[in-house]
Coordinates of C-alpha atoms in Angstrom, one line a residue:
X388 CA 0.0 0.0 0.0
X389 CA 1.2 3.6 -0.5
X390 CA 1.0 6.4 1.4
X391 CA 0.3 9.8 0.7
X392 CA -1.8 13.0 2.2
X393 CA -3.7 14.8 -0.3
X394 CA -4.9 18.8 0.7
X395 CA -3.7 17.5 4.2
X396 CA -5.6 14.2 4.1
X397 CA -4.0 11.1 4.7
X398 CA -5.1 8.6 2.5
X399 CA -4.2 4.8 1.8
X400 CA -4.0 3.4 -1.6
X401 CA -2.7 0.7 -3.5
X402 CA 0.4 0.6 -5.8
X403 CA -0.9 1.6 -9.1
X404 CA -3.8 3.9 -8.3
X405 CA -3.7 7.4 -9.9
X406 CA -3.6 10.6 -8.1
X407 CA -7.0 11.4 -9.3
X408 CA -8.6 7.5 -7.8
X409 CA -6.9 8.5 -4.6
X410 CA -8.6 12.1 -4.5
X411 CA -12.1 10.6 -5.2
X412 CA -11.6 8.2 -2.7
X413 CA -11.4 11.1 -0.1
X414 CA -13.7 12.7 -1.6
X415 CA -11.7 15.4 -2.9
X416 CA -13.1 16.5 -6.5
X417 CA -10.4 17.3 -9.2
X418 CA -12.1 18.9 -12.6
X419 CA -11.9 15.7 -15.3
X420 CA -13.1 16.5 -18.1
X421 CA -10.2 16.1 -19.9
X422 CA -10.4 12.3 -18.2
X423 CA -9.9 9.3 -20.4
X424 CA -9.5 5.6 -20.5
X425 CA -7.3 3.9 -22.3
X426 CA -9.2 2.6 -25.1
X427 CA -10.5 6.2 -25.9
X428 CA -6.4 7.1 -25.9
X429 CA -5.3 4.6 -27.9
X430 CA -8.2 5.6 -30.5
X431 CA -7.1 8.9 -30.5
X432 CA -3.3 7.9 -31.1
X433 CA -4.9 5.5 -34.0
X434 CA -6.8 8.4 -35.7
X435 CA -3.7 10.8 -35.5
X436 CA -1.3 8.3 -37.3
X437 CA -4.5 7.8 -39.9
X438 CA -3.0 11.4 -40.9
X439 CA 0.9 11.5 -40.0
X440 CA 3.6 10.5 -42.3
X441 CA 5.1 7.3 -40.0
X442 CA 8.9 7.5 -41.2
X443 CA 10.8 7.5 -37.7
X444 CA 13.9 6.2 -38.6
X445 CA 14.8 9.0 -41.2
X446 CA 12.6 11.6 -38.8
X447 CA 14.7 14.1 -36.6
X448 CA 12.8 13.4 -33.9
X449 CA 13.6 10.2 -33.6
X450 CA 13.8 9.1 -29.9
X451 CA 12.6 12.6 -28.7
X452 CA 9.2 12.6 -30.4
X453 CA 5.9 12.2 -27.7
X454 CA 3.3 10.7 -30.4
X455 CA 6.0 7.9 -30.9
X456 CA 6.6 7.2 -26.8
X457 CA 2.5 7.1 -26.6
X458 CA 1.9 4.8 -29.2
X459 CA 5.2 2.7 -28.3
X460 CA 3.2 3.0 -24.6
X461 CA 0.1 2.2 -25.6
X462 CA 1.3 -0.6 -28.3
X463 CA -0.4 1.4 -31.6
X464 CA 2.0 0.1 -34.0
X465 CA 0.1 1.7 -37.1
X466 CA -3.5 3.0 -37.9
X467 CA -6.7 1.1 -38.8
X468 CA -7.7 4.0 -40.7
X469 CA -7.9 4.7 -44.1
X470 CA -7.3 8.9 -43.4
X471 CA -6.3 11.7 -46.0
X472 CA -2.4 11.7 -45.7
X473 CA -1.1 15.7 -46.2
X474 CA 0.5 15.4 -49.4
X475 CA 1.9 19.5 -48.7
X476 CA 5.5 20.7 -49.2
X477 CA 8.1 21.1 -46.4
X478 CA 8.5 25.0 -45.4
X479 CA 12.1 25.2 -45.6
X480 CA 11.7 29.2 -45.4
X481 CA 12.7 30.0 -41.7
X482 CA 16.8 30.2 -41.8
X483 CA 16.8 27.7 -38.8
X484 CA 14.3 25.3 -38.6
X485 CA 11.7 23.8 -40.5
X486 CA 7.8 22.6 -41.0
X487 CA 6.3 19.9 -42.0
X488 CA 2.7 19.4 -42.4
X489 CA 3.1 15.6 -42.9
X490 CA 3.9 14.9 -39.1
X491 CA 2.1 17.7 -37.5
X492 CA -1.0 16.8 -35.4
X493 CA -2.0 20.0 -34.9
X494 CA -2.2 20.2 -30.9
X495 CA -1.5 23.5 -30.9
X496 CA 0.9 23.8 -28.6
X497 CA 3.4 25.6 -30.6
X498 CA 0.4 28.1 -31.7
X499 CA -0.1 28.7 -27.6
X500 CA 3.8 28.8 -26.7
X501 CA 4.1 31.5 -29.3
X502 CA 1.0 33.6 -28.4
X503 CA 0.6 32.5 -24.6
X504 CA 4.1 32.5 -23.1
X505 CA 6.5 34.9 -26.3
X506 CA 3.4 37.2 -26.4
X507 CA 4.3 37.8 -30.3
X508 CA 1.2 35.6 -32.0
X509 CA 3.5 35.1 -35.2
X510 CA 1.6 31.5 -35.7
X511 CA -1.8 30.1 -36.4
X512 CA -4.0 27.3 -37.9
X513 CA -4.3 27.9 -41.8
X514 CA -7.1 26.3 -43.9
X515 CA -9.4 23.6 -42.3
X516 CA -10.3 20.0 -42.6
X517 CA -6.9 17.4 -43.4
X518 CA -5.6 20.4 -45.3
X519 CA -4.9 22.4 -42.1
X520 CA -1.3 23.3 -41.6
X521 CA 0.2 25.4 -39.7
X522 CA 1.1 28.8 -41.0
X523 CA 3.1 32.2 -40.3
X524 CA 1.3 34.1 -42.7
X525 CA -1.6 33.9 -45.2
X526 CA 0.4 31.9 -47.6
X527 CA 1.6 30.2 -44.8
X528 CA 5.6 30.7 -45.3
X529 CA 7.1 30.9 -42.2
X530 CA 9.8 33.5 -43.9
X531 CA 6.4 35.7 -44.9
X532 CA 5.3 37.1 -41.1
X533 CA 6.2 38.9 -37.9
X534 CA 8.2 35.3 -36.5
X535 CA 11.5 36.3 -34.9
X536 CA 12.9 32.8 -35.3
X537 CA 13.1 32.4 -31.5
X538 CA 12.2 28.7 -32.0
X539 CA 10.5 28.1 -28.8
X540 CA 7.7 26.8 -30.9
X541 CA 9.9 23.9 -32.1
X542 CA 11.3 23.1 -28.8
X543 CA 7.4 22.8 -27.9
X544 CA 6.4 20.5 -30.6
X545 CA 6.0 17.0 -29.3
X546 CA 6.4 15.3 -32.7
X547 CA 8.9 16.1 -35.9
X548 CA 6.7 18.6 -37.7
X549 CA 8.9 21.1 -36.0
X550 CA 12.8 20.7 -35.6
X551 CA 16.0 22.7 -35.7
X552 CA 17.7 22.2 -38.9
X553 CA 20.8 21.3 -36.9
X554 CA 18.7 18.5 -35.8
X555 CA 19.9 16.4 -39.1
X556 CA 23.7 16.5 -38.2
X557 CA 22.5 14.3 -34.9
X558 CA 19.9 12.4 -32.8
X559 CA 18.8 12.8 -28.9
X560 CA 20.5 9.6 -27.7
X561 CA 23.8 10.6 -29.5
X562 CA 24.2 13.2 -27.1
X563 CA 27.4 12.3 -24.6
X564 CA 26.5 15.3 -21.8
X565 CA 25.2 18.9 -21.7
X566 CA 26.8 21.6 -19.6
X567 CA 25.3 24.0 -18.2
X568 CA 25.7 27.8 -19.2
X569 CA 24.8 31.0 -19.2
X570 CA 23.8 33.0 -22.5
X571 CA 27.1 35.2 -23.4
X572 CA 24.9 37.5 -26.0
X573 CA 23.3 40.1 -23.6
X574 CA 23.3 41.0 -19.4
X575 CA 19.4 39.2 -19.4
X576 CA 21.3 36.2 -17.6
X577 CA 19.1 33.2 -19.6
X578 CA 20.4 30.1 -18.9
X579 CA 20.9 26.5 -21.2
X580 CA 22.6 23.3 -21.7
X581 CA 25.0 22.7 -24.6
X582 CA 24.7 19.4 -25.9
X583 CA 27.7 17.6 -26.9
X584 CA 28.3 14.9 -29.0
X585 CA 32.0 13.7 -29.7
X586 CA 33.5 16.0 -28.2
X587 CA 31.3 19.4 -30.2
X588 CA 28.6 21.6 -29.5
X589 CA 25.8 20.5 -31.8
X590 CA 22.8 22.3 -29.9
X591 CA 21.4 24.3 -27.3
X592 CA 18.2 23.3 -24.6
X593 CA 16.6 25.9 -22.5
X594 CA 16.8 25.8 -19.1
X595 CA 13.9 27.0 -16.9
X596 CA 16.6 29.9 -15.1
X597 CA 15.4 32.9 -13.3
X598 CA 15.4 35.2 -16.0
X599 CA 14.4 33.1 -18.8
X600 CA 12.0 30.7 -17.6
X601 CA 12.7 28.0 -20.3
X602 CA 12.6 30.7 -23.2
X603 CA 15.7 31.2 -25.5
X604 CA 15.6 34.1 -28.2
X605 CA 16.7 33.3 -31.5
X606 CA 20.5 34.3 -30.4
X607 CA 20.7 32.1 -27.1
X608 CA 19.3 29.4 -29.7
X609 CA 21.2 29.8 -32.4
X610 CA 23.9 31.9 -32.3
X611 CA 25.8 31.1 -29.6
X612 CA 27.6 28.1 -30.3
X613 CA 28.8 27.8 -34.0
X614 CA 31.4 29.7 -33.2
X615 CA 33.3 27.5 -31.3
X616 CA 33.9 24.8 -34.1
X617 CA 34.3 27.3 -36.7
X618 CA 37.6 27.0 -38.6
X619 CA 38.6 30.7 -38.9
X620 CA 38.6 30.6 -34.9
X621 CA 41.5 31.5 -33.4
X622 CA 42.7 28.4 -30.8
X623 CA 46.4 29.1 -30.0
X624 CA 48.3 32.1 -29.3
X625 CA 50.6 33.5 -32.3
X626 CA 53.3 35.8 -32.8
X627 CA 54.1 37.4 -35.8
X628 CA 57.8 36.6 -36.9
X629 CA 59.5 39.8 -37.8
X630 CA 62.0 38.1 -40.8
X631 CA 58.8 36.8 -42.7
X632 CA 55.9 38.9 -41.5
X633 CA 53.5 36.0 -41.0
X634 CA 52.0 35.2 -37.8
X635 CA 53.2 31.6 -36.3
X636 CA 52.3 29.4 -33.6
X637 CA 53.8 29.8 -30.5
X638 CA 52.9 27.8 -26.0
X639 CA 50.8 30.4 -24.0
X640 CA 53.9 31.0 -21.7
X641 CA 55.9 32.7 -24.9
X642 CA 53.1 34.8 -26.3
X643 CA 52.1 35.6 -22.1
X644 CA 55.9 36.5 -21.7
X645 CA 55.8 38.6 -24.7
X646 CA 53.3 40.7 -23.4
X647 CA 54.3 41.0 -20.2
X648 CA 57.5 42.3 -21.1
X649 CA 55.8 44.9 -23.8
X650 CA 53.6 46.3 -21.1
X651 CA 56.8 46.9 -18.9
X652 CA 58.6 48.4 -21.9
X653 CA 55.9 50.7 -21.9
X654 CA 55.6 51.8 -18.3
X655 CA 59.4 52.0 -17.4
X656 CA 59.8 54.6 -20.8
X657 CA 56.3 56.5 -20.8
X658 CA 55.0 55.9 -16.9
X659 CA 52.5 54.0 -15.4
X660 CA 49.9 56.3 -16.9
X661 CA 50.4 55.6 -19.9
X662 CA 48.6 52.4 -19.3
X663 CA 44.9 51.2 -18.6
X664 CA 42.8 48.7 -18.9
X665 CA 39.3 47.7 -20.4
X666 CA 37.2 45.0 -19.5
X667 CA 34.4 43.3 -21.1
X668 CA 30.6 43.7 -19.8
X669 CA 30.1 39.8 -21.1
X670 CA 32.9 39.1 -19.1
X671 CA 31.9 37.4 -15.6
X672 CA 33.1 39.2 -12.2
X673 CA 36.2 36.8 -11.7
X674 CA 37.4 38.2 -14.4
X675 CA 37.0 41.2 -14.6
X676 CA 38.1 41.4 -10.8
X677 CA 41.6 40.2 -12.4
X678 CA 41.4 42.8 -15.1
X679 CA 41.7 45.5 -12.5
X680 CA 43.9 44.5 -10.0
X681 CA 46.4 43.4 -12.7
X682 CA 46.1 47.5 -14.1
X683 CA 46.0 48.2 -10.5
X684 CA 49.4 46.1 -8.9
X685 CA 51.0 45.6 -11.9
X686 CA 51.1 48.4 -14.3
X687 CA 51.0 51.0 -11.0
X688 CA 47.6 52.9 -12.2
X689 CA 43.7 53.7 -11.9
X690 CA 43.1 53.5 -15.7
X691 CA 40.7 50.6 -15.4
X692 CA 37.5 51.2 -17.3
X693 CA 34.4 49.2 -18.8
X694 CA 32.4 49.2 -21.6
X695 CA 29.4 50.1 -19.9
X696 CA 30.3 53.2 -18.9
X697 CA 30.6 54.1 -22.3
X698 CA 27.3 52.9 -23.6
X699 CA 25.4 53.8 -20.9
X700 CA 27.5 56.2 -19.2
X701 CA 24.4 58.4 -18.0
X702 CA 21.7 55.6 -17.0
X703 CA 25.2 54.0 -14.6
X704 CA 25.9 57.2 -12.9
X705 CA 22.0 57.9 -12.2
X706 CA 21.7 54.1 -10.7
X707 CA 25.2 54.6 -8.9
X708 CA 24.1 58.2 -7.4
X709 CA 20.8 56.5 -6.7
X710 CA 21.0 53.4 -5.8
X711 CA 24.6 52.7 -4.7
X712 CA 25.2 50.8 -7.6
X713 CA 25.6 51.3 -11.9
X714 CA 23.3 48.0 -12.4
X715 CA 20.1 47.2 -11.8
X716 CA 19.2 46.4 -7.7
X717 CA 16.1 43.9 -8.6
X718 CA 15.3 40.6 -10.8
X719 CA 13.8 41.2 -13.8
X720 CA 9.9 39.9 -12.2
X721 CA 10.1 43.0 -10.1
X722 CA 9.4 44.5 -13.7
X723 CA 7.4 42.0 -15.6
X724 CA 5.4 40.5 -12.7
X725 CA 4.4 42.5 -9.6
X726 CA 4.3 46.1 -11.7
X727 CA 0.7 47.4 -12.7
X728 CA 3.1 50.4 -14.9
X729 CA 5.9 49.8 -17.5
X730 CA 7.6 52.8 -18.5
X731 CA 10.1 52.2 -21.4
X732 CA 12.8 55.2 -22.1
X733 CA 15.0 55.2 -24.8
X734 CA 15.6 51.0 -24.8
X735 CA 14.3 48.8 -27.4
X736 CA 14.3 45.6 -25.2
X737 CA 13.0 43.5 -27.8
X738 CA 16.0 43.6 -30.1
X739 CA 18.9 44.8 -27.3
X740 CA 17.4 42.4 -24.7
X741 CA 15.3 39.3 -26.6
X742 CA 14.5 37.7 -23.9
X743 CA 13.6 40.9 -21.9
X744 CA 12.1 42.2 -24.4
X745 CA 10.3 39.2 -26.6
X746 CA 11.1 36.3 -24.0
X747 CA 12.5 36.7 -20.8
X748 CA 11.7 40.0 -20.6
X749 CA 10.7 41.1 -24.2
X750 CA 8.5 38.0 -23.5
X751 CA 7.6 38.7 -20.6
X752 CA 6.9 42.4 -20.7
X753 CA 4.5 40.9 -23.2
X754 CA 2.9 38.7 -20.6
X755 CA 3.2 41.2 -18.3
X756 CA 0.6 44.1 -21.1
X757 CA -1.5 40.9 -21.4
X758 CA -2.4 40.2 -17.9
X759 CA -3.6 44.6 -18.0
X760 CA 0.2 46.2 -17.1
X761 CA -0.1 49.3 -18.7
X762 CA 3.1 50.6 -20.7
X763 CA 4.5 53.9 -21.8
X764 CA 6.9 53.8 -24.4
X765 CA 9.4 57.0 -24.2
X766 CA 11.3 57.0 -28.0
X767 CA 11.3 58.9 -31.1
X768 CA 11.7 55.4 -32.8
X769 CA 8.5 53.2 -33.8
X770 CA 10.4 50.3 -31.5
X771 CA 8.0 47.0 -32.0
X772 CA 6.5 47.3 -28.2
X773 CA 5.0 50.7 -29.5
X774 CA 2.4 49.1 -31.0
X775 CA 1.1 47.6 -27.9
X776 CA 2.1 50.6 -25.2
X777 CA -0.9 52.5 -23.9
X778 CA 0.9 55.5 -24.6
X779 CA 4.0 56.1 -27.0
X780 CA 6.0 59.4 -26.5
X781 CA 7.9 60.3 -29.3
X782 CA 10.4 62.5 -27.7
X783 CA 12.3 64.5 -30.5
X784 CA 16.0 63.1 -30.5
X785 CA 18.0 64.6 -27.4
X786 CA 15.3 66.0 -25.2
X787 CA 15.7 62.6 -22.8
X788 CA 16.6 65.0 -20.1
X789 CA 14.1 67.9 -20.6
X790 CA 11.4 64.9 -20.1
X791 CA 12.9 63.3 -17.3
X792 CA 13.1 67.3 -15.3
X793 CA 9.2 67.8 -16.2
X794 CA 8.4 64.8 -15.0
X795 CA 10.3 65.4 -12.1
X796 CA 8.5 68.9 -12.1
X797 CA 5.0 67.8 -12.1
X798 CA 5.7 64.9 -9.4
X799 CA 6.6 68.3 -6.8
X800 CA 4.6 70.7 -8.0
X801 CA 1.5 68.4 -7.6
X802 CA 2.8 66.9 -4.2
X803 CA 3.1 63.2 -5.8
X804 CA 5.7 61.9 -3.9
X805 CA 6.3 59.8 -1.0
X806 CA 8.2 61.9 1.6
X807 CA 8.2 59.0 4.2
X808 CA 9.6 57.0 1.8
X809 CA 12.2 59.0 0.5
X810 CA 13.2 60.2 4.7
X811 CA 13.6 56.7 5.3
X812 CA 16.2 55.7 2.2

């Protein structure tokens, strides 16, 4: 017997009884309408092969496909239907993945990921009847609409209509081990496995992290891995060889050396000054930590500095003056979650910040406008989260600061603010 305590009920069941027996047997109700026996699912597995190609050996899904794990489950080995097989081409239009109508069994769920959970609605059901497929755009080319290619639609579909066009170079069971990372293209912090097989990088799996909840944008997906395998990369240190001119191969502790003595060339005949150094905002804080106490103890000088300063020198010293720091102080669902306002000044989330703006919080700001956040988009540009702000502010280009003093202006003038709160911080 096993037991368990359902909405703090202790109940006793045998091995093999369903969560759902358990609760009646308590007399705790669960909604079922969506409640069926086997015979009803193995019909419903029998009608959607009546209208799927079957060719799992060739498919890409192969071994990570859920219609062939059910009927594997449920022993459907093929259809007792005549059905109305798709005879539609492949949409090979989307630069990394593709459709096909063959094996789709239309269950939506990439048509709900996309609208539901991205907030873009790029997706929908085309046509009706066996010839439904579906469809980015009236002629349904997936190259034709507003898709941004993030491919959380594919990761959602459970058979082979929808797969990553990487998917051919390997299979799921091929994979030796995935490591776990953290997106290098932007500061959103979205996290993945690589998966590796031989010894490469062949894809990338969301991870449900704090900022991206599962969600990858089409640069976490698909651009952040080729690289690594790519033949122009640069794997070993060279120095150029001053009789030929061309650059040669040489250990890390002669080109390190080389360097080392260069930079003291440099200090011992200009000064310490005459040195700095510049880190990397996609570098992590170990780093970075390393870049300024080498400028620091080694070449004798404060002239440590950081891209973001540059790029956003004005929004870093506002946080720092306000906050005590040049970053933000909250995670991301302070913005996307709990807040009944967005206000967007001068950033374009969606294209800076994918996952900000169209997935983790791109995405989710797009959650956030459809559960009734109201936004304000501050830009002169027509940014794509203009079309669904409550109010878009097109400041004329370098008036930022005139805005930001009248609204300053009208929060005193009209008493708005919260002395207690301000006394206190």
């Amino acid at each position: 017997m096993i037991h368990l305590t359902i909405d703090g009920i202790p109940v006793e069941v045998e091995k093999g009884t369903t969560i759902l027996q358990a609760a009646r047997q308590i007399g705790v109700e669960i909604p079922t309408l969506c409640y069926l026996v086997v015979a009803y699912r193995k019909d419903t597995l029998d009608l959607l092969l009546s209208d799927h190609r079957v060719h799992c050996f060739s498919c890409e899904a192969n071994g990570d496909c859920k219609l062939q794990d059910y009927c594997f489950e449920y022993g459907v080995t093929e259809t007792s239907y005549p059905g109305e097989m798709k005879d539609m081409p492949i949409d090979d239009t989307n630069k990394f993945f593709t459709y096909d109508p063959s094996l789709c069994i239309l269950c939506h769920r990439c048509v709900n990921t996309c609208k539901e959970i991205v907030g873009r609605g790029a997706i929908d059901t085309m046509d009706r009847g066996f010839q439904s497929v579906i469809g980015a755009h009236y002629k349904h080319k997936w190259n034709e609409g507003i898709c941004e290619s993030c491919g959380n639609c594919v990761q959602a579909c459970p058979t082979g209509a929808l797969t990553m066009k990487r998917r051919k170079k390997y299979r799921p069971y091929q994979i030796d081990k995935k490591v776990l990372t953290t997106c290098p293209h932007c500061a959103t912090g979205c996290q993945y496995y690589l998966l590796v097989k031989d010894g490469k990088i062949v894809d990338t799996e969301a991870v449900n992290g704090p900022s991206n909840k599962g969600l990858l944008c089409v640069k976490g997906r698909s651009g952040c891995f080729d690289f690594v395998q790519s033949p122009e990369r640069i794997k070993y240190p060279l120095i150029k060889n001053k009789e030929t001119g061309e650059f040669e191969r040489a250990t890390w502790d002669e080109a390190l050396d080389l360097v080392a003595s260069k930079f003291m060339e440099i200090r011992k005949q200009y000064g310490s000054d005459s040195l700095a150094g510049f880190a990397c905002s996609r570098s992590p804080n170990e780093d970075i930590y390393m870049v300024q106490k080498m400028v620091r103890c080694c070449f004798g000088t404060n002239n440590t500095d950081n891209c973001a300063r540059v790029c956003h020198s004005a929004s870093v010293s506002g946080l720092a003056m306000t906050l005590g720091s040049g970053a933000m102080t909250n995670p991301i669902e302070d913005i996307t979650k709990n807040a009944d306002l967005i206000m967007l000044v001068g950033s374009n989330p969606e294209e800076a910040h994918p996952v900000v703006g169209f997935c983790a919080v791109g995405m989710q700001i797009r959650q956030a406008i459809k559960r009734g956040c109201k936004l304000i988009v501050v830009d002169p540009r027509d940014i794509g989260l203009a079309k669904k702000a409550d109010i878009h502010l097109k400041l004329k280009p370098g008036t930022n600061v005139a805005f930001a003093n009248g609204i300053m202006n009208v929060i005193l003038s009209e008493g708005l603010q919260d002395d207690k709160f301000i006394a206190e911080r």
